[in-house]
Short mmCIF file of C-alpha atoms and ligand atoms in Angstrom, two decimals:
data_model
loop_
_atom_site.label_atom_id
_atom_site.label_comp_id
_atom_site.label_asym_id
_atom_site.label_seq_id
_atom_site.Cartn_x
_atom_site.Cartn_y
_atom_site.Cartn_z
CA UNK A 4 101.33 105.36 109.35
CA UNK A 5 104.69 105.43 110.34
CA UNK A 6 106.80 102.63 112.97
CA UNK A 7 105.42 104.45 116.00
CA UNK A 8 101.60 104.17 114.48
CA UNK A 9 100.14 101.79 117.28
CA UNK A 10 97.31 98.90 117.36
CA UNK A 11 95.10 98.82 120.56
CA UNK A 12 95.70 95.20 122.21
CA UNK A 13 92.84 93.55 123.66
CA UNK A 14 93.52 94.86 126.85
CA UNK A 15 93.93 98.34 125.72
CA UNK A 16 97.68 98.81 125.70
CA UNK A 17 98.92 100.11 122.36
CA UNK A 18 101.56 98.15 120.26
CA UNK A 19 103.57 99.73 117.50
CA UNK A 20 102.78 98.25 113.83
CA UNK A 21 106.24 97.13 112.97
CA UNK A 22 108.87 95.31 115.66
CA UNK A 23 112.70 94.76 115.35
CA UNK A 24 113.48 91.14 115.98
CA UNK A 25 116.39 89.90 117.68
CA UNK A 26 116.53 85.83 116.94
CA UNK A 27 119.83 84.44 116.01
CA UNK A 28 121.53 87.59 117.53
CA UNK A 29 123.50 86.03 120.08
CA UNK A 30 126.56 88.04 119.90
CA UNK A 31 126.34 90.19 122.60
CA UNK A 32 128.10 93.37 120.82
CA UNK A 33 126.24 92.31 117.56
CA UNK A 34 122.48 92.28 119.64
CA UNK A 35 123.45 95.43 121.35
CA UNK A 36 124.82 97.61 118.16
CA UNK A 37 121.63 96.37 115.48
CA UNK A 38 119.14 96.96 118.96
CA UNK A 39 120.77 100.66 119.23
CA UNK A 40 120.51 100.89 114.98
CA UNK A 41 117.10 100.01 115.17
CA UNK A 42 116.35 102.30 117.96
CA UNK A 43 118.13 105.11 116.55
CA UNK A 44 116.31 104.74 112.89
CA UNK A 45 113.00 105.22 114.28
CA UNK A 46 112.14 101.18 115.53
CA UNK A 47 110.25 101.78 118.81
CA UNK A 48 109.28 98.44 119.26
CA UNK A 49 111.91 95.51 119.79
CA UNK A 50 111.14 91.74 120.46
CA UNK A 51 113.47 89.27 122.14
CA UNK A 52 113.27 85.78 124.38
CA UNK A 53 115.14 84.50 126.93
CA UNK A 54 116.15 81.73 124.40
CA UNK A 55 117.56 84.03 122.17
CA UNK A 56 120.20 84.38 125.00
CA UNK A 57 120.55 88.48 124.25
CA UNK A 58 118.29 89.91 126.37
CA UNK A 59 120.82 91.45 128.42
CA UNK A 60 122.44 93.40 125.34
CA UNK A 61 119.01 94.56 124.15
CA UNK A 62 118.12 95.87 127.26
CA UNK A 63 121.33 97.71 127.54
CA UNK A 64 120.77 99.09 124.13
CA UNK A 65 117.13 99.94 125.44
CA UNK A 66 118.80 102.03 128.45
CA UNK A 67 121.84 103.79 126.08
CA UNK A 68 119.39 104.65 123.54
CA UNK A 69 116.97 106.35 126.45
CA UNK A 70 119.60 107.86 128.09
CA UNK A 71 121.01 110.01 124.92
CA UNK A 72 117.16 110.60 123.34
CA UNK A 73 114.20 112.53 123.64
CA UNK A 74 111.89 109.32 123.79
CA UNK A 75 111.13 107.95 127.66
CA UNK A 76 110.48 104.26 128.39
CA UNK A 77 106.86 104.69 127.99
CA UNK A 78 107.58 105.40 124.23
CA UNK A 79 109.13 101.82 123.75
CA UNK A 80 107.77 98.88 123.35
CA UNK A 81 109.54 95.58 124.79
CA UNK A 82 108.65 91.90 124.43
CA UNK A 83 110.38 88.79 126.27
CA UNK A 84 109.30 85.37 125.91
CA UNK A 85 109.27 82.35 128.41
CA UNK A 86 110.93 79.49 127.12
CA UNK A 87 109.00 76.12 126.61
CA UNK A 88 111.49 73.98 129.17
CA UNK A 89 109.94 76.50 131.59
CA UNK A 90 106.56 75.48 131.21
CA UNK A 91 104.29 75.66 134.51
CA UNK A 92 103.35 77.86 137.43
CA UNK A 93 106.38 77.58 139.53
CA UNK A 94 109.00 77.40 136.85
CA UNK A 95 107.38 80.51 134.67
CA UNK A 96 107.46 82.90 137.78
CA UNK A 97 111.27 82.23 138.14
CA UNK A 98 111.85 82.38 134.27
CA UNK A 99 110.38 86.11 134.35
CA UNK A 100 112.44 87.27 137.37
CA UNK A 101 115.36 85.57 135.42
CA UNK A 102 114.34 87.84 132.06
CA UNK A 103 113.63 91.04 134.22
CA UNK A 104 117.40 90.61 135.91
CA UNK A 105 118.45 89.91 132.50
CA UNK A 106 117.04 93.03 130.61
CA UNK A 107 117.46 95.15 133.40
CA UNK A 108 114.19 97.20 132.39
CA UNK A 109 111.10 98.08 135.18
CA UNK A 110 108.82 96.49 133.17
CA UNK A 111 107.94 94.90 129.79
CA UNK A 112 105.30 95.46 127.39
CA UNK A 113 104.73 92.37 126.59
CA UNK A 114 105.52 89.21 127.78
CA UNK A 115 104.69 85.76 125.76
CA UNK A 116 104.69 82.22 126.67
CA UNK A 117 107.70 81.33 123.43
CA UNK A 118 106.10 77.79 122.51
CA UNK A 119 102.64 75.48 123.65
CA UNK A 120 103.10 72.38 125.68
CA UNK A 121 101.80 70.11 122.92
CA UNK A 122 100.09 66.48 122.80
CA UNK A 123 103.20 65.34 120.84
CA UNK A 124 105.33 65.68 124.31
CA UNK A 125 103.12 66.26 126.89
CA UNK A 126 99.90 64.34 127.56
CA UNK A 127 98.52 66.68 129.64
CA UNK A 128 99.62 69.65 127.65
CA UNK A 129 96.16 71.27 127.78
CA UNK A 130 96.71 71.81 131.88
CA UNK A 131 100.03 72.94 131.34
CA UNK A 132 99.56 75.65 129.46
CA UNK A 133 96.65 76.55 131.79
CA UNK A 134 99.13 76.39 134.72
CA UNK A 135 102.10 78.65 132.51
CA UNK A 136 99.06 81.07 131.70
CA UNK A 137 97.97 81.25 135.48
CA UNK A 138 101.41 82.40 136.00
CA UNK A 139 101.67 84.81 132.92
CA UNK A 140 98.30 86.26 134.66
CA UNK A 141 99.85 86.55 137.77
CA UNK A 142 102.80 88.52 136.18
CA UNK A 143 99.99 90.92 134.45
CA UNK A 144 98.88 91.65 137.81
CA UNK A 145 101.88 93.24 139.44
CA UNK A 146 102.01 95.66 136.60
CA UNK A 147 105.36 94.74 135.64
CA UNK A 148 103.96 93.59 132.24
CA UNK A 149 101.77 96.08 130.49
CA UNK A 150 100.03 92.74 128.43
CA UNK A 151 100.65 88.79 127.88
CA UNK A 152 100.30 86.85 125.01
CA UNK A 153 101.65 83.67 123.06
CA UNK A 154 103.44 82.68 120.42
CA UNK A 155 103.64 79.66 118.60
CA UNK A 156 99.99 79.02 119.72
CA UNK A 157 97.44 77.10 116.49
CA UNK A 158 93.91 77.28 117.69
CA UNK A 159 93.66 74.31 119.76
CA UNK A 160 96.17 75.46 121.79
CA UNK A 161 94.60 78.47 122.43
CA UNK A 162 91.28 77.34 122.89
CA UNK A 163 92.68 76.38 126.29
CA UNK A 164 93.17 79.27 127.17
CA UNK A 165 89.85 81.26 126.32
CA UNK A 166 88.08 80.81 129.13
CA UNK A 167 90.63 82.25 131.64
CA UNK A 168 90.25 85.32 133.28
CA UNK A 169 92.81 87.28 130.93
CA UNK A 170 92.65 86.65 127.29
CA UNK A 171 95.88 86.18 125.29
CA UNK A 172 96.86 89.81 123.71
CA UNK A 173 99.10 88.65 121.14
CA UNK A 174 99.47 85.69 119.25
CA UNK A 175 103.11 85.54 117.59
CA UNK A 176 103.22 83.07 115.02
CA UNK A 177 105.83 82.25 111.75
CA UNK A 178 103.92 84.04 108.67
CA UNK A 179 105.86 84.78 105.36
CA UNK A 180 104.58 84.19 102.02
CA UNK A 181 103.12 81.14 101.33
CA UNK A 182 102.58 80.31 105.36
CA UNK A 183 99.70 82.49 106.07
CA UNK A 184 98.47 79.98 108.71
CA UNK A 185 94.88 81.31 107.95
CA UNK A 186 93.37 79.36 110.53
CA UNK A 187 95.23 81.11 113.65
CA UNK A 188 95.28 84.25 111.82
CA UNK A 189 91.62 84.14 111.21
CA UNK A 190 90.93 82.53 114.67
CA UNK A 191 92.75 85.36 116.17
CA UNK A 192 91.45 88.31 114.66
CA UNK A 193 88.13 87.26 115.22
CA UNK A 194 88.60 86.74 119.28
CA UNK A 195 90.60 90.30 119.62
CA UNK A 196 94.32 88.47 119.61
CA UNK A 197 96.59 90.58 117.66
CA UNK A 198 99.37 88.18 115.35
CA UNK A 199 103.04 89.11 115.31
CA UNK A 200 104.62 87.61 112.44
CA UNK A 201 108.38 85.81 113.39
CA UNK A 202 110.22 85.24 110.47
CA UNK A 203 108.53 87.13 107.82
CA UNK A 204 111.20 87.13 105.42
CA UNK A 205 111.75 83.60 105.61
CA UNK A 206 115.44 84.11 107.28
CA UNK A 207 115.91 85.35 104.35
CA UNK A 208 114.62 82.62 102.14
CA UNK A 209 111.39 84.28 101.12
CA UNK A 210 113.76 86.80 99.64
CA UNK A 211 113.90 85.60 95.95
CA UNK A 212 110.82 84.66 94.24
CA UNK A 213 109.27 85.65 90.76
CA UNK A 214 105.90 86.89 92.11
CA UNK A 215 107.79 88.98 94.66
CA UNK A 216 110.43 90.30 92.54
CA UNK A 217 107.64 91.72 90.15
CA UNK A 218 105.60 93.11 92.42
CA UNK A 219 109.08 94.86 93.94
CA UNK A 220 109.65 96.14 90.40
CA UNK A 221 106.12 97.53 90.10
CA UNK A 222 106.00 99.47 93.40
CA UNK A 223 109.58 100.65 93.59
CA UNK A 224 110.59 98.69 96.20
CA UNK A 225 112.45 95.79 97.54
CA UNK A 226 110.81 92.33 98.15
CA UNK A 227 111.40 92.31 101.92
CA UNK A 228 109.21 95.83 101.97
CA UNK A 229 106.79 94.22 100.03
CA UNK A 230 106.63 91.11 102.39
CA UNK A 231 106.12 93.42 105.61
CA UNK A 232 103.76 96.11 103.68
CA UNK A 233 101.48 92.70 102.83
CA UNK A 234 101.91 91.51 106.79
CA UNK A 235 100.87 95.62 107.65
CA UNK A 236 97.83 95.75 105.57
CA UNK A 237 96.90 91.92 107.01
CA UNK A 238 97.02 93.38 110.00
CA UNK A 239 99.76 91.67 111.07
CA UNK A 240 102.78 93.56 113.26
CA UNK A 241 106.12 91.95 111.28
CA UNK A 242 109.07 91.66 113.42
CA UNK A 243 112.04 91.91 110.97
CA UNK A 244 115.42 90.71 111.76
CA UNK A 245 118.38 91.73 110.72
CA UNK A 246 122.52 93.05 111.54
CA UNK A 247 122.91 95.39 108.56
CA UNK A 248 122.16 98.60 109.51
CA UNK A 249 121.14 99.52 106.00
CA UNK A 250 118.35 96.65 105.86
CA UNK A 251 117.34 98.04 109.38
CA UNK A 252 116.66 100.73 107.30
CA UNK A 253 115.42 99.36 104.43
CA UNK A 254 112.74 97.10 106.38
CA UNK A 255 111.33 100.41 107.95
CA UNK A 256 110.51 102.31 105.14
CA UNK A 257 107.02 100.78 104.40
CA UNK A 258 104.88 103.17 104.53
CA UNK A 259 105.06 105.38 101.58
CA UNK A 260 102.88 102.81 99.43
CA UNK A 261 99.92 100.21 99.38
CA UNK A 262 99.31 97.17 97.87
CA UNK A 263 96.42 96.61 95.92
CA UNK A 264 93.91 94.12 96.40
CA UNK A 265 94.45 92.15 93.41
CA UNK A 266 98.23 92.31 94.36
CA UNK A 267 97.71 91.29 98.12
CA UNK A 268 96.00 88.14 96.81
CA UNK A 269 98.80 87.22 94.59
CA UNK A 270 100.68 86.97 97.81
CA UNK A 271 97.85 85.30 99.94
CA UNK A 272 98.03 82.62 97.04
CA UNK A 273 101.51 81.58 96.65
CA UNK A 274 102.66 78.36 97.72
CA UNK A 275 104.96 77.31 100.79
CA UNK A 276 108.40 77.87 100.14
CA UNK A 277 110.26 79.90 102.44
CA UNK A 278 108.85 78.60 105.92
CA UNK A 279 110.93 77.04 108.71
CA UNK A 280 108.86 73.57 108.86
CA UNK A 281 108.60 74.00 112.73
CA UNK A 282 105.77 72.92 114.22
CA UNK A 283 104.34 73.11 118.20
CA UNK A 284 103.03 69.57 117.37
CA UNK A 285 105.69 67.97 116.11
P1 A2P B 311 121.37 89.87 108.05
O1 A2P B 311 120.78 90.03 109.67
O2 A2P B 311 122.52 89.51 107.89
O3 A2P B 311 120.98 91.46 107.77
P2 A2P B 311 113.56 87.35 109.53
O4 A2P B 311 113.07 88.80 109.99
O5 A2P B 311 112.24 86.33 108.39
O6 A2P B 311 114.39 86.24 110.67
O7 A2P B 311 114.88 87.52 108.21
C1 A2P B 311 116.08 87.86 108.34
C2 A2P B 311 116.81 87.26 107.52
O8 A2P B 311 116.77 88.26 106.56
C3 A2P B 311 118.18 87.59 108.16
O9 A2P B 311 119.14 86.65 107.31
C4 A2P B 311 118.89 89.14 107.54
O10 A2P B 311 120.21 88.82 107.43
C5 A2P B 311 117.91 88.96 106.12
N1 A2P B 311 117.46 89.95 106.32
C6 A2P B 311 116.62 91.05 106.80
N2 A2P B 311 116.36 92.23 106.41
C7 A2P B 311 116.82 92.11 105.30
C8 A2P B 311 116.82 93.27 103.80
N3 A2P B 311 115.78 94.34 103.64
N4 A2P B 311 117.22 92.34 102.35
C9 A2P B 311 117.76 90.97 102.76
N5 A2P B 311 118.29 90.13 103.28
C10 A2P B 311 117.63 90.80 104.71
#
């Protein structure tokens, strides 16, 4: 297994098992440099979003990398997302065009609805999600994205889409130790929806915990590597972010060890401590 080991999605598209996350990298030079560093260090999967305001720099890094690499566009896997203010059919179609202009690529591998419409702020949230999804299916059928999915959808949000002609291929949710979102993960994995983990390191907050520090010492790895490996062994695709090349490299060095079932359970059983507290329904 390595960074370019791929997992088949429910539509046959294959997704690399770890991705490079770019949330919070708003500075253009930093977004460009860190994405390029990730690609140069073997990452073949990059996750951005309109909301991150860095699609242009991520796209530039991808294009510049490809111009000097033996790899081709089809060897890479690039994701972007439509922000929640663009919910609904027409707005989503327009948001997609803006994303494609910004990122400057011929196609995306994955396009996601970034957050669901929710009963907390939209009485007609199920229909709003269906109408956003209708646009996503149209974009998918145009061939300009290889797969479509959602992010931050819990089971009740997903349920509103499960009768659609195209079922989401991916749900990208927050997952870090102590915050496993078991119900959503179980629903996704039993319905053929691949789970991706945003904030796998709890934005850095998950890295200091005695249980994980003990496991890191036991396996001779860092806490970040233990967490990312834990995701992978749960068939979850983690999207670690860093602007530091040595950490980008560290976060990719997760294929030379295996966490035992007993130690996986120890991490599964941790109490929440590093999660963001963001919920789509609040
Ligand atoms: P930085 O970008 O300054 O390297 P997440 O992926 O959960 O969003 O976490 C990202 C946060 O964790 C960022 O603040 C990042 O800082 C930090 N980070 C990423 N990788 C590592 C690592 N291997 N060791 C320590 N901190 C890390």
